[in-house]
XYZ file of C-alpha atoms in Angstrom:
151
model
C 0.004 0.006 -0.018
C 2.845 2.415 0.743
C 4.354 1.800 -2.696
C 1.008 2.548 -4.385
C 0.727 5.765 -2.400
C 4.284 6.760 -3.376
C 3.703 6.010 -7.077
C 0.440 7.949 -7.062
C 2.083 10.916 -5.324
C 4.928 10.939 -7.841
C 2.537 10.703 -10.786
C 0.384 13.431 -9.330
C 3.382 15.775 -8.969
C 4.591 15.011 -12.527
C 1.224 15.766 -14.141
C 0.608 18.867 -12.030
C 3.992 20.341 -12.912
C 3.405 19.317 -16.531
C 0.175 21.234 -16.455
C 2.043 24.282 -15.109
C 4.619 23.980 -17.919
C 1.845 23.792 -20.537
C 0.161 26.861 -19.096
C 3.519 28.676 -19.281
C 3.989 27.590 -22.902
C 0.569 28.946 -23.785
C 1.400 32.237 -22.094
C 4.640 32.514 -24.056
C 2.877 31.761 -27.360
C 0.219 34.396 -26.620
C 3.015 37.005 -26.415
C 4.080 36.308 -29.985
C 2.509 37.362 -33.227
C -0.534 35.158 -33.518
C -0.940 33.873 -37.059
C -0.632 30.673 -39.065
C 1.604 28.045 -37.501
C 1.644 29.757 -34.126
C -2.124 29.443 -33.922
C -1.963 25.772 -34.891
C 0.701 25.199 -32.243
C -1.320 27.114 -29.628
C -4.451 25.035 -30.309
C -2.402 21.758 -30.084
C -0.782 22.822 -26.860
C -4.192 23.785 -25.494
C -5.471 20.334 -26.349
C -2.514 18.877 -24.404
C -3.430 21.213 -21.531
C -6.964 19.744 -21.379
C -5.711 16.181 -21.589
C -3.161 16.794 -18.831
C -5.813 18.412 -16.638
C -7.911 15.291 -17.107
C -4.958 13.162 -16.102
C -4.406 15.344 -13.006
C -8.020 14.649 -12.063
C -7.766 10.873 -12.628
C -4.510 10.549 -10.635
C -5.913 12.784 -7.913
C -9.022 10.633 -7.606
C -6.810 7.534 -7.388
C -4.831 9.232 -4.581
C -8.028 9.889 -2.675
C -9.352 6.371 -3.156
C -6.167 4.312 -2.943
C -3.703 6.511 -1.005
C -2.615 5.872 2.548
C -4.588 8.773 4.054
C -7.952 7.367 2.891
C -10.821 9.262 1.394
C -12.087 10.284 4.831
C -9.050 12.494 5.327
C -9.763 14.374 2.130
C -13.481 14.896 2.397
C -13.113 16.328 5.902
C -10.236 18.659 4.989
C -10.968 22.304 4.164
C -7.646 22.764 2.369
C -8.538 19.853 0.082
C -11.787 21.557 -0.817
C -9.907 24.832 -1.396
C -7.741 22.942 -3.875
C -10.826 21.555 -5.556
C -12.491 24.937 -5.878
C -9.328 26.404 -7.386
C -8.929 23.454 -9.772
C -12.534 23.931 -10.898
C -11.935 27.663 -11.344
C -8.893 26.935 -13.531
C -10.942 24.500 -15.580
C -13.797 26.930 -16.056
C -11.525 29.800 -16.833
C -9.753 27.705 -19.497
C -12.960 27.226 -21.505
C -12.937 30.721 -22.975
C -9.297 30.591 -24.224
C -9.817 27.101 -25.614
C -12.821 28.220 -27.617
C -11.002 31.330 -28.803
C -7.880 29.360 -29.810
C -10.008 26.983 -31.893
C -11.827 29.912 -33.495
C -8.555 31.601 -34.312
C -7.114 28.415 -35.796
C -10.233 27.974 -37.962
C -10.064 31.582 -39.164
C -6.371 31.175 -40.021
C -7.143 28.001 -41.967
C -9.669 29.912 -44.062
C -7.553 33.049 -44.488
C -3.727 32.761 -44.716
C -3.355 36.461 -43.911
C -5.372 36.210 -40.670
C -3.720 37.728 -37.582
C -5.256 37.788 -34.156
C -6.287 41.328 -33.194
C -4.149 42.686 -30.308
C -7.220 43.314 -28.095
C -8.297 39.663 -28.408
C -4.833 38.371 -27.643
C -4.612 40.689 -24.655
C -7.934 39.430 -23.237
C -6.726 35.830 -23.520
C -3.436 36.730 -21.719
C -5.585 38.066 -18.910
C -7.510 34.742 -18.709
C -4.269 32.812 -18.559
C -2.853 35.068 -15.807
C -5.982 34.561 -13.741
C -5.715 30.809 -14.330
C -2.110 31.063 -13.128
C -3.180 32.783 -9.881
C -5.707 30.029 -9.151
C -3.040 27.453 -10.084
C -0.678 28.981 -7.530
C -3.459 28.900 -4.930
C -3.772 25.137 -5.567
C -0.135 24.738 -4.583
C -0.677 26.794 -1.451
C -3.646 24.618 -0.434
C -1.635 21.470 -1.224
C 1.241 22.584 0.997
C -1.160 23.434 3.803
C -2.903 20.103 3.473
C 0.377 18.187 3.491
C 1.215 19.826 6.820
C -2.090 18.942 8.448
C -3.942 22.226 8.003
C -7.623 22.185 7.075
C -8.605 19.144 9.075
């Protein structure tokens, strides 16, 4: 059981930090000229972001169900629920950029001269920054939970 818990914890950390890296990559791409191949790359990276978020959720659920602390620890812990609220906020906030990235990619496919207007790019950068703030809050709640706070 301890080995399962260790493997799940390691996997959870890998996918969470992978998610952070993908969010950073999207942020970097949004600061470039948004046209053609950059838009295709942005949409692909965003797809990877969604898949990785799903993997975070699956591994997290496995930790709750099969980890050493048991599900009772998690459902009674306020810091855990803080993490869940922040994770949901990140997910909900990511819907708007995902839809916009797909729209931009579609527009670029139909018009080779298409460039994303600066105002639209700026609004998506704001969404990603807000996602980043909630993502950082997840890490704060995780650290608190690991030290016994929230019970």
